[in-house]
Amino acid sequence: MKIDELLRQYAAAERNFANVDLTAVNLREANLVGANLSGANLSKADLREARLGQVNLTHANLSGANLSETILWGTDFSEANLRQVELREADLSSAKLIQADLEETTLTKACLRGANLSRANLSQAILFEADLRPSSDQQTDLGYANLIGANLSYANLSGALLHGAKLDGAKLCRANLGVRSSDQSYQTDLSEASLQGVDLSFADLSGVNLCKANLRNADLTQTNLKNASLQGAIMPDGSIHE
């Protein structure tokens, strides 16, 4: 489908564009709020600064697309292909990315507050300075997500759910996972997470739930573990914390 035709139909109140082929199209600054693009092919598309809130992109292919500074609040990317996508400074508040493939995706300074990334593949993804704090009504869910080798340096994960997540070899240097005493609404949950060889140097893990987490060979240089729960956790030297 040609872009002009798609935008004309959208302006005429058409919202169903399921399985449409939009490979390498230019939709920069386009407004497609609430559209159904499930199964669409948007690989290598230019979607910078577009308004795509509440869009259905389940099972869509966006590999290699550029969505930098795009508005994606509440958008459903469940089981979508987002490999090597540019999402710098994108607003993904309350977005659904359940089982989505975000391998090697760039999410630098992206807002992911309240997003559902459970069981998503974020291996080798860049989440430098990303905001993963809870939204006003729900926690950011990274339960059982694959974050192996991901870069979360300086990211804010305070109050995020990371139960059973795989973070082996990830970088969380100076990341914030702690919860301030003035806001105890949510506890950061890293229980049963795999953190082997992870870089947690200078990170804040105060009050974090690390029960039964695997921290073997982790770098805890100047890491703040005040009031963290470490029962049953495997420590960097291989010992089990009692």
Coordinates of N, CA and C in Angstrom, one line a residue:
M1 N 0.8 -1.2 0.0 CA 0.0 0.0 0.0 C 0.9 1.3 0.0
K2 N 0.5 2.2 -0.8 CA 1.2 3.5 -0.8 C 0.9 4.3 0.4
I3 N 1.8 5.1 0.8 CA 1.7 5.9 2.0 C 0.5 6.9 1.9
D4 N 0.4 7.6 0.8 CA -0.7 8.5 0.6 C -2.1 7.9 0.7
E5 N -2.2 6.7 0.2 CA -3.5 6.0 0.3 C -3.8 5.5 1.7
L6 N -2.7 5.1 2.4 CA -2.9 4.7 3.8 C -3.4 5.9 4.7
L7 N -2.7 7.0 4.5 CA -3.0 8.2 5.3 C -4.4 8.7 4.9
R8 N -4.8 8.6 3.6 CA -6.1 9.1 3.2 C -7.2 8.2 3.9
Q9 N -7.0 6.9 3.9 CA -7.9 6.0 4.5 C -8.0 6.2 6.0
Y10 N -6.9 6.5 6.6 CA -6.9 6.8 8.1 C -7.6 8.0 8.4
A11 N -7.5 9.1 7.6 CA -8.2 10.3 7.8 C -9.7 10.1 7.6
A12 N -10.1 9.1 6.8 CA -11.5 8.8 6.6 C -12.0 7.8 7.6
A13 N -11.3 7.7 8.7 CA -11.7 6.8 9.9 C -11.5 5.4 9.7
E14 N -10.7 4.9 8.7 CA -10.3 3.5 8.6 C -9.2 3.3 9.5
R15 N -9.3 2.2 10.3 CA -8.2 1.9 11.3 C -7.6 0.5 11.1
N16 N -8.2 -0.3 10.2 CA -7.7 -1.7 10.0 C -6.7 -1.8 8.9
F17 N -5.4 -1.9 9.2 CA -4.4 -2.1 8.2 C -3.6 -3.3 8.5
A18 N -4.2 -4.4 8.9 CA -3.5 -5.6 9.3 C -2.8 -6.2 8.1
N19 N -1.6 -6.7 8.4 CA -0.7 -7.4 7.4 C -0.3 -6.5 6.2
V20 N -0.4 -5.2 6.3 CA 0.0 -4.3 5.2 C 1.5 -4.3 5.1
D21 N 2.0 -4.2 3.8 CA 3.4 -4.2 3.6 C 3.9 -2.7 3.4
L22 N 4.6 -2.2 4.4 CA 5.1 -0.9 4.4 C 6.6 -0.9 4.6
T23 N 7.3 -1.8 3.9 CA 8.7 -1.9 4.0 C 9.4 -0.6 3.6
A24 N 10.3 -0.1 4.4 CA 11.2 1.0 4.1 C 10.4 2.3 3.8
V25 N 9.2 2.4 4.3 CA 8.4 3.6 4.0 C 8.8 4.8 4.9
N26 N 8.5 6.0 4.5 CA 8.7 7.2 5.3 C 7.4 7.6 5.9
L27 N 7.3 7.4 7.2 CA 6.1 7.8 8.0 C 6.5 8.7 9.1
R28 N 7.6 9.5 8.9 CA 8.1 10.4 9.9 C 7.0 11.4 10.3
E29 N 6.8 11.6 11.6 CA 5.8 12.5 12.1 C 4.4 12.2 11.8
A30 N 4.1 11.0 11.2 CA 2.8 10.6 10.9 C 1.9 10.3 12.2
N31 N 0.6 10.5 12.0 CA -0.3 10.2 13.1 C -1.2 9.0 12.8
L32 N -1.0 7.9 13.5 CA -1.7 6.7 13.2 C -2.3 6.1 14.6
V33 N -2.6 7.0 15.5 CA -3.0 6.6 16.8 C -4.2 5.7 16.7
G34 N -4.2 4.5 17.4 CA -5.3 3.6 17.4 C -5.4 2.7 16.2
A35 N -4.5 2.7 15.3 CA -4.6 1.9 14.1 C -4.3 0.4 14.4
N36 N -4.8 -0.5 13.6 CA -4.5 -1.9 13.7 C -3.5 -2.2 12.6
L37 N -2.2 -2.4 13.0 CA -1.1 -2.8 12.1 C -0.6 -4.2 12.5
S38 N -1.4 -5.0 13.0 CA -1.0 -6.3 13.4 C -0.5 -7.1 12.2
G39 N 0.7 -7.7 12.3 CA 1.2 -8.5 11.2 C 1.8 -7.7 10.1
A40 N 1.9 -6.4 10.3 CA 2.4 -5.5 9.2 C 3.9 -5.7 9.1
N41 N 4.4 -5.4 7.9 CA 5.8 -5.4 7.6 C 6.3 -3.9 7.5
L42 N 7.0 -3.5 8.6 CA 7.5 -2.1 8.7 C 9.0 -2.1 8.8
S43 N 9.6 -3.2 8.3 CA 11.1 -3.3 8.4 C 11.7 -2.1 7.7
K44 N 12.7 -1.5 8.3 CA 13.5 -0.4 7.8 C 12.7 0.8 7.6
A45 N 11.5 0.9 8.1 CA 10.7 2.1 8.0 C 11.2 3.3 8.8
D46 N 10.9 4.5 8.3 CA 11.3 5.7 9.1 C 10.0 6.2 9.8
L47 N 10.0 5.9 11.1 CA 8.8 6.3 11.9 C 9.2 7.3 13.0
R48 N 10.3 8.0 12.8 CA 10.8 9.0 13.8 C 9.7 10.1 14.1
E49 N 9.5 10.3 15.4 CA 8.6 11.4 15.8 C 7.2 11.1 15.4
A50 N 6.8 9.9 15.1 CA 5.4 9.6 14.7 C 4.6 9.4 16.0
R51 N 3.3 9.5 15.8 CA 2.4 9.3 16.9 C 1.7 8.0 16.7
L52 N 2.1 7.0 17.5 CA 1.6 5.6 17.3 C 1.0 5.1 18.6
G53 N 0.5 5.9 19.4 CA -0.1 5.5 20.7 C -1.3 4.5 20.5
Q54 N -1.4 3.5 21.3 CA -2.5 2.6 21.3 C -2.6 1.8 19.9
V55 N -1.6 1.7 19.2 CA -1.6 1.0 17.9 C -1.3 -0.5 18.2
N56 N -2.0 -1.3 17.4 CA -1.8 -2.8 17.5 C -0.8 -3.2 16.5
L57 N 0.4 -3.6 17.1 CA 1.5 -4.0 16.2 C 2.0 -5.4 16.6
T58 N 1.0 -6.2 17.1 CA 1.3 -7.6 17.5 C 1.8 -8.4 16.2
H59 N 2.8 -9.2 16.4 CA 3.3 -10.0 15.3 C 3.9 -9.2 14.1
A60 N 4.0 -7.9 14.3 CA 4.5 -7.1 13.2 C 6.1 -7.2 13.1
N61 N 6.6 -6.9 11.9 CA 8.0 -6.9 11.6 C 8.5 -5.5 11.5
L62 N 9.3 -5.0 12.5 CA 9.8 -3.7 12.5 C 11.3 -3.7 12.5
S63 N 11.9 -4.8 12.1 CA 13.4 -5.0 12.2 C 14.1 -3.9 11.4
G64 N 15.0 -3.3 12.0 CA 15.8 -2.2 11.4 C 15.1 -0.9 11.2
A65 N 13.9 -0.7 11.8 CA 13.2 0.5 11.6 C 13.7 1.6 12.6
N66 N 13.4 2.8 12.3 CA 13.8 3.9 13.2 C 12.6 4.5 13.8
L67 N 12.4 4.4 15.1 CA 11.3 4.9 15.9 C 11.8 5.9 16.9
S68 N 12.9 6.5 16.7 CA 13.5 7.5 17.6 C 12.5 8.6 17.9
E69 N 12.3 8.9 19.2 CA 11.4 10.0 19.7 C 9.9 9.8 19.3
T70 N 9.6 8.6 19.0 CA 8.2 8.3 18.6 C 7.3 8.1 19.9
I71 N 6.1 8.5 19.8 CA 5.1 8.3 20.8 C 4.4 7.0 20.7
L72 N 4.7 6.1 21.7 CA 4.2 4.7 21.6 C 3.5 4.3 22.9
W73 N 2.9 5.2 23.5 CA 2.2 4.9 24.8 C 1.1 3.9 24.6
G74 N 1.1 2.8 25.4 CA 0.0 1.8 25.3 C 0.0 1.0 24.0
T75 N 1.0 1.1 23.2 CA 1.1 0.3 21.9 C 1.4 -1.1 22.2
D76 N 0.8 -2.0 21.5 CA 0.9 -3.5 21.7 C 1.9 -4.1 20.7
F77 N 3.1 -4.4 21.1 CA 4.2 -5.0 20.3 C 4.3 -6.5 20.6
S78 N 3.3 -7.1 21.2 CA 3.5 -8.5 21.7 C 3.9 -9.4 20.5
E79 N 5.0 -10.2 20.7 CA 5.6 -11.1 19.8 C 6.0 -10.5 18.5
A80 N 6.2 -9.2 18.5 CA 6.7 -8.5 17.3 C 8.2 -8.6 17.2
N81 N 8.7 -8.4 15.9 CA 10.1 -8.4 15.6 C 10.7 -7.0 15.6
L82 N 11.4 -6.7 16.7 CA 12.0 -5.3 16.8 C 13.5 -5.4 16.9
R83 N 14.1 -6.3 16.2 CA 15.5 -6.5 16.2 C 16.2 -5.3 15.5
Q84 N 17.2 -4.8 16.2 CA 18.0 -3.7 15.7 C 17.2 -2.4 15.4
V85 N 16.2 -2.2 16.1 CA 15.3 -1.0 15.9 C 15.9 0.1 16.7
E86 N 15.8 1.3 16.2 CA 16.2 2.5 16.9 C 15.0 3.1 17.7
L87 N 15.1 3.1 19.0 CA 14.0 3.6 19.8 C 14.6 4.6 20.8
R88 N 15.5 5.4 20.4 CA 16.1 6.4 21.2 C 15.1 7.4 21.7
E89 N 15.0 7.7 23.0 CA 14.1 8.7 23.5 C 12.6 8.4 23.1
A90 N 12.3 7.2 22.8 CA 10.9 6.9 22.5 C 10.1 6.8 23.8
D91 N 8.8 7.1 23.7 CA 7.9 7.0 24.8 C 7.1 5.7 24.7
L92 N 7.5 4.7 25.4 CA 6.8 3.4 25.4 C 6.1 3.2 26.8
S93 N 5.6 4.2 27.4 CA 4.9 4.1 28.6 C 3.7 3.2 28.5
S94 N 3.6 2.2 29.4 CA 2.5 1.2 29.4 C 2.4 0.4 28.1
A95 N 3.4 0.4 27.3 CA 3.4 -0.5 26.1 C 3.5 -1.9 26.5
K96 N 2.9 -2.8 25.6 CA 3.0 -4.2 25.7 C 4.1 -4.8 24.8
L97 N 5.1 -5.4 25.3 CA 6.1 -6.0 24.5 C 6.3 -7.5 25.0
I98 N 5.3 -8.1 25.3 CA 5.3 -9.5 25.8 C 5.9 -10.4 24.7
Q99 N 7.0 -11.1 25.0 CA 7.7 -12.0 24.1 C 8.1 -11.4 22.8
A100 N 8.3 -10.1 22.9 CA 8.8 -9.4 21.7 C 10.3 -9.6 21.5
D101 N 10.8 -9.5 20.3 CA 12.2 -9.7 20.0 C 12.9 -8.4 19.8
L102 N 13.7 -7.9 20.9 CA 14.3 -6.6 20.8 C 15.9 -6.8 20.9
E103 N 16.3 -7.9 20.3 CA 17.8 -8.2 20.3 C 18.5 -7.0 19.6
E104 N 19.6 -6.5 20.2 CA 20.4 -5.5 19.7 C 19.6 -4.2 19.4
T105 N 18.5 -4.0 20.0 CA 17.7 -2.8 19.9 C 18.3 -1.7 20.7
T106 N 18.2 -0.4 20.2 CA 18.7 0.7 21.0 C 17.6 1.5 21.6
L107 N 17.6 1.5 23.0 CA 16.5 2.1 23.8 C 17.1 3.2 24.7
T108 N 18.2 3.8 24.2 CA 18.8 4.9 25.0 C 17.9 6.0 25.4
K109 N 17.8 6.3 26.7 CA 16.9 7.3 27.2 C 15.4 7.1 26.9
A110 N 15.1 5.9 26.5 CA 13.6 5.6 26.3 C 12.8 5.6 27.6
C111 N 11.6 5.9 27.5 CA 10.7 5.8 28.7 C 9.9 4.6 28.5
L112 N 10.1 3.6 29.5 CA 9.4 2.4 29.5 C 8.6 2.2 30.8
R113 N 8.1 3.3 31.3 CA 7.4 3.2 32.6 C 6.1 2.5 32.5
G114 N 6.0 1.4 33.3 CA 4.7 0.6 33.3 C 4.6 -0.3 32.1
A115 N 5.7 -0.5 31.3 CA 5.6 -1.4 30.2 C 5.7 -2.8 30.6
N116 N 5.1 -3.7 29.8 CA 5.1 -5.1 30.0 C 6.1 -5.8 29.0
L117 N 7.3 -6.1 29.5 CA 8.3 -6.8 28.7 C 8.6 -8.2 29.2
S118 N 7.6 -8.8 29.8 CA 7.8 -10.2 30.3 C 8.1 -11.1 29.2
R119 N 9.2 -11.9 29.4 CA 9.7 -12.9 28.5 C 10.2 -12.3 27.2
A120 N 10.4 -11.1 27.1 CA 10.9 -10.4 25.9 C 12.4 -10.7 25.7
N121 N 12.9 -10.7 24.5 CA 14.3 -10.9 24.2 C 15.0 -9.6 24.0
L122 N 15.8 -9.2 25.0 CA 16.5 -7.9 25.0 C 18.0 -8.2 25.0
S123 N 18.4 -9.3 24.6 CA 19.9 -9.6 24.6 C 20.6 -8.6 23.8
Q124 N 21.7 -8.1 24.3 CA 22.6 -7.1 23.7 C 21.9 -5.8 23.4
A125 N 20.7 -5.6 23.9 CA 20.1 -4.3 23.8 C 20.8 -3.2 24.5
I126 N 20.6 -1.9 24.1 CA 21.2 -0.8 24.7 C 20.1 0.0 25.4
L127 N 20.1 0.0 26.8 CA 19.1 0.7 27.5 C 19.7 1.8 28.4
F128 N 20.8 2.4 27.9 CA 21.5 3.4 28.6 C 20.6 4.5 29.0
E129 N 20.6 4.8 30.3 CA 19.7 5.9 30.9 C 18.2 5.7 30.6
A130 N 17.8 4.5 30.3 CA 16.4 4.3 30.1 C 15.6 4.4 31.4
D131 N 14.4 4.7 31.3 CA 13.5 4.9 32.5 C 12.5 3.7 32.6
L132 N 12.7 2.8 33.6 CA 11.9 1.7 33.7 C 11.2 1.6 35.1
R133 N 11.0 2.8 35.6 CA 10.2 2.9 36.9 C 8.7 2.6 36.6
P134 N 8.0 2.3 37.7 CA 6.5 2.1 37.6 C 5.8 3.3 37.0
S135 N 4.7 3.1 36.4 CA 3.8 4.1 36.0 C 3.0 4.5 37.2
S136 N 1.9 5.3 37.0 CA 1.1 5.7 38.2 C 0.3 4.5 38.7
D137 N 0.1 3.4 37.9 CA -0.7 2.3 38.3 C -0.2 0.9 38.1
Q138 N 1.1 0.8 37.5 CA 1.6 -0.5 37.4 C 3.1 -0.5 37.3
Q139 N 3.7 -1.6 37.7 CA 5.2 -1.8 37.6 C 5.6 -2.2 36.2
T140 N 6.8 -1.8 35.9 CA 7.4 -2.3 34.6 C 7.8 -3.7 34.8
D141 N 7.3 -4.6 33.9 CA 7.5 -6.0 34.1 C 8.5 -6.6 33.1
L142 N 9.6 -7.1 33.7 CA 10.7 -7.7 32.9 C 10.9 -9.1 33.4
G143 N 9.8 -9.7 33.9 CA 9.9 -11.1 34.4 C 10.3 -12.1 33.4
Y144 N 11.3 -12.8 33.7 CA 11.8 -13.9 32.8 C 12.3 -13.4 31.4
A145 N 12.6 -12.1 31.4 CA 13.1 -11.5 30.1 C 14.6 -11.9 29.9
N146 N 15.0 -11.9 28.7 CA 16.4 -12.2 28.3 C 17.2 -10.9 28.1
L147 N 18.0 -10.5 29.1 CA 18.8 -9.3 29.0 C 20.3 -9.6 29.0
I148 N 20.6 -10.8 28.5 CA 22.0 -11.2 28.5 C 22.8 -10.2 27.7
G149 N 23.9 -9.7 28.3 CA 24.8 -8.8 27.6 C 24.2 -7.4 27.3
A150 N 23.0 -7.1 27.8 CA 22.4 -5.8 27.6 C 23.2 -4.7 28.4
N151 N 23.1 -3.5 27.9 CA 23.7 -2.3 28.6 C 22.6 -1.5 29.2
L152 N 22.6 -1.6 30.5 CA 21.6 -0.8 31.3 C 22.3 0.2 32.2
S153 N 23.5 0.6 31.8 CA 24.2 1.6 32.6 C 23.4 2.8 32.8
Y154 N 23.4 3.3 34.0 CA 22.7 4.6 34.4 C 21.2 4.5 34.2
A155 N 20.6 3.3 33.9 CA 19.2 3.1 33.8 C 18.5 3.2 35.2
N156 N 17.3 3.6 35.1 CA 16.5 3.7 36.4 C 15.5 2.5 36.4
L157 N 15.8 1.5 37.2 CA 14.9 0.3 37.3 C 14.3 0.2 38.7
S158 N 14.2 1.4 39.4 CA 13.6 1.4 40.7 C 12.2 0.9 40.7
G159 N 11.8 -0.2 41.4 CA 10.5 -0.7 41.4 C 10.1 -1.6 40.3
A160 N 11.1 -2.0 39.5 CA 10.8 -2.9 38.3 C 10.7 -4.3 38.8
L161 N 10.0 -5.1 38.0 CA 9.9 -6.6 38.2 C 10.8 -7.3 37.3
L162 N 11.8 -8.0 37.9 CA 12.8 -8.7 37.1 C 12.9 -10.2 37.6
H163 N 11.9 -10.7 38.2 CA 11.9 -12.1 38.7 C 12.3 -13.0 37.6
G164 N 13.3 -13.8 37.9 CA 13.7 -14.9 36.9 C 14.3 -14.4 35.6
A165 N 14.7 -13.1 35.6 CA 15.3 -12.5 34.4 C 16.7 -13.0 34.2
K166 N 17.2 -13.0 33.0 CA 18.6 -13.4 32.7 C 19.4 -12.2 32.3
L167 N 20.3 -11.9 33.2 CA 21.1 -10.7 33.0 C 22.6 -11.0 33.0
D168 N 22.9 -12.2 32.6 CA 24.3 -12.6 32.6 C 25.2 -11.7 31.7
G169 N 26.3 -11.2 32.2 CA 27.1 -10.4 31.4 C 26.6 -9.0 31.1
A170 N 25.5 -8.6 31.7 CA 24.9 -7.3 31.4 C 25.7 -6.2 32.2
K171 N 25.5 -5.0 31.7 CA 26.1 -3.8 32.3 C 25.1 -3.0 33.0
L172 N 25.2 -2.9 34.4 CA 24.3 -2.0 35.1 C 25.1 -1.1 36.0
C173 N 26.2 -0.6 35.4 CA 27.1 0.3 36.1 C 26.3 1.6 36.4
R174 N 26.3 2.0 37.7 CA 25.6 3.2 38.2 C 24.1 3.2 37.9
A175 N 23.6 2.0 37.7 CA 22.1 1.9 37.5 C 21.4 2.1 38.9
N176 N 20.2 2.6 38.8 CA 19.4 2.8 40.1 C 18.3 1.7 40.1
L177 N 18.4 0.8 41.1 CA 17.4 -0.2 41.3 C 16.8 -0.1 42.7
G178 N 17.4 0.8 43.5 CA 16.9 1.0 44.9 C 15.6 1.8 44.9
V179 N 15.0 1.7 46.1 CA 13.7 2.5 46.3 C 14.0 3.5 47.5
R180 N 13.6 4.7 47.2 CA 13.8 5.7 48.3 C 12.9 5.5 49.4
S181 N 13.3 5.8 50.6 CA 12.5 5.6 51.8 C 11.2 6.3 51.7
S182 N 11.1 7.4 50.9 CA 9.9 8.2 50.8 C 8.9 7.6 49.9
D183 N 9.3 6.5 49.1 CA 8.4 5.9 48.2 C 8.7 4.4 48.2
Q184 N 7.9 3.7 49.1 CA 8.0 2.3 49.3 C 6.9 1.6 48.6
S185 N 6.3 2.2 47.6 CA 5.1 1.5 47.0 C 5.5 0.2 46.3
Y186 N 6.6 0.2 45.7 CA 7.1 -1.0 44.9 C 8.5 -1.3 45.3
Q187 N 8.8 -2.6 45.4 CA 10.1 -3.1 45.6 C 10.7 -3.7 44.3
T188 N 11.9 -3.3 44.0 CA 12.5 -3.9 42.8 C 12.7 -5.4 43.1
D189 N 12.3 -6.2 42.2 CA 12.3 -7.7 42.4 C 13.3 -8.4 41.4
L190 N 14.4 -8.8 41.9 CA 15.4 -9.6 41.1 C 15.5 -11.0 41.7
S191 N 14.5 -11.5 42.4 CA 14.5 -12.8 42.9 C 14.7 -13.9 41.8
E192 N 15.5 -14.8 42.1 CA 15.8 -15.9 41.2 C 16.3 -15.5 39.8
A193 N 16.8 -14.2 39.7 CA 17.4 -13.7 38.5 C 18.8 -14.3 38.3
S194 N 19.2 -14.4 37.1 CA 20.6 -14.9 36.8 C 21.4 -13.6 36.5
L195 N 22.4 -13.4 37.4 CA 23.2 -12.2 37.3 C 24.7 -12.5 37.2
Q196 N 25.0 -13.6 36.6 CA 26.4 -14.1 36.5 C 27.3 -13.2 35.7
G197 N 28.3 -12.7 36.3 CA 29.3 -11.8 35.6 C 28.7 -10.5 35.3
V198 N 27.7 -10.1 35.9 CA 27.1 -8.8 35.6 C 27.9 -7.6 36.3
D199 N 27.9 -6.5 35.6 CA 28.6 -5.3 36.2 C 27.6 -4.5 36.9
L200 N 27.7 -4.5 38.3 CA 26.8 -3.7 39.1 C 27.6 -2.7 39.9
S201 N 28.8 -2.3 39.3 CA 29.6 -1.4 40.0 C 29.0 0.0 40.2
F202 N 29.0 0.5 41.4 CA 28.4 1.8 41.8 C 26.9 1.8 41.6
A203 N 26.3 0.7 41.4 CA 24.8 0.7 41.3 C 24.1 0.7 42.7
D204 N 22.9 1.2 42.7 CA 22.1 1.3 43.9 C 21.1 0.1 43.9
L205 N 21.4 -0.8 44.8 CA 20.5 -2.0 45.0 C 19.9 -2.0 46.4
S206 N 19.8 -0.8 47.0 CA 19.3 -0.8 48.4 C 17.8 -1.2 48.4
G207 N 17.5 -2.1 49.3 CA 16.1 -2.6 49.5 C 15.7 -3.6 48.4
V208 N 16.5 -4.0 47.5 CA 16.1 -4.8 46.4 C 16.0 -6.3 46.8
N209 N 15.0 -7.0 46.3 CA 14.8 -8.4 46.5 C 15.7 -9.2 45.6
L210 N 16.8 -9.8 46.2 CA 17.7 -10.6 45.5 C 17.7 -12.1 46.0
C211 N 16.6 -12.5 46.6 CA 16.5 -13.8 47.1 C 16.7 -14.9 46.0
K212 N 17.6 -15.8 46.2 CA 17.9 -16.9 45.3 C 18.4 -16.4 43.9
A213 N 18.9 -15.2 43.9 CA 19.5 -14.7 42.6 C 20.9 -15.3 42.5
N214 N 21.4 -15.4 41.3 CA 22.8 -15.9 41.1 C 23.7 -14.8 40.7
L215 N 24.6 -14.4 41.7 CA 25.5 -13.3 41.5 C 26.9 -13.8 41.3
R216 N 27.1 -15.0 40.9 CA 28.5 -15.5 40.7 C 29.3 -14.7 39.8
N217 N 30.5 -14.3 40.2 CA 31.4 -13.5 39.4 C 30.9 -12.1 39.1
A218 N 29.9 -11.6 39.8 CA 29.4 -10.3 39.5 C 30.3 -9.2 40.1
D219 N 30.4 -8.1 39.5 CA 31.2 -7.0 40.0 C 30.4 -6.1 40.9
L220 N 30.6 -6.2 42.2 CA 29.9 -5.4 43.2 C 30.7 -4.3 43.7
T221 N 31.6 -3.7 42.9 CA 32.5 -2.6 43.4 C 31.6 -1.4 43.8
Q222 N 31.7 -1.0 45.0 CA 30.9 0.2 45.5 C 29.4 0.0 45.3
T223 N 28.9 -1.2 45.2 CA 27.5 -1.4 45.0 C 26.8 -1.2 46.4
N224 N 25.7 -0.5 46.4 CA 24.9 -0.2 47.6 C 23.9 -1.3 47.8
L225 N 24.1 -2.2 48.7 CA 23.2 -3.3 49.0 C 22.5 -3.2 50.4
K226 N 22.4 -2.0 50.8 CA 21.8 -1.7 52.1 C 20.3 -2.2 52.1
N227 N 20.0 -3.0 53.1 CA 18.7 -3.6 53.3 C 18.2 -4.4 52.1
A228 N 19.1 -4.9 51.3 CA 18.7 -5.8 50.2 C 18.4 -7.2 50.8
S229 N 17.5 -7.9 50.2 CA 17.2 -9.3 50.6 C 18.0 -10.3 49.8
L230 N 18.9 -11.0 50.5 CA 19.9 -11.9 49.8 C 19.7 -13.3 50.3
Q231 N 18.6 -13.7 50.9 CA 18.5 -15.0 51.3 C 18.6 -16.0 50.2
G232 N 19.5 -17.0 50.3 CA 19.6 -18.0 49.3 C 20.3 -17.6 48.0
A233 N 20.8 -16.3 48.0 CA 21.5 -15.8 46.8 C 22.9 -16.4 46.7
I234 N 23.3 -16.7 45.5 CA 24.7 -17.2 45.2 C 25.5 -15.9 45.0
M235 N 26.5 -15.7 45.9 CA 27.3 -14.5 46.0 C 28.5 -14.6 44.9
P236 N 29.2 -13.5 44.6 CA 30.2 -13.5 43.6 C 31.3 -14.6 43.8
D237 N 31.6 -15.0 45.0 CA 32.6 -16.0 45.3 C 32.0 -17.4 45.2
G238 N 30.7 -17.6 45.0 CA 30.1 -18.9 44.9 C 29.4 -19.3 46.1
S239 N 29.6 -18.6 47.2 CA 29.0 -19.0 48.5 C 27.5 -18.6 48.4
I240 N 26.7 -19.3 49.3 CA 25.3 -19.1 49.3 C 25.0 -18.2 50.6
H241 N 24.3 -17.1 50.4 CA 24.0 -16.2 51.5 C 22.9 -16.8 52.3
E242 N 23.1 -16.8 53.6 CA 22.0 -17.4 54.5 C 21.2 -16.3 55.1

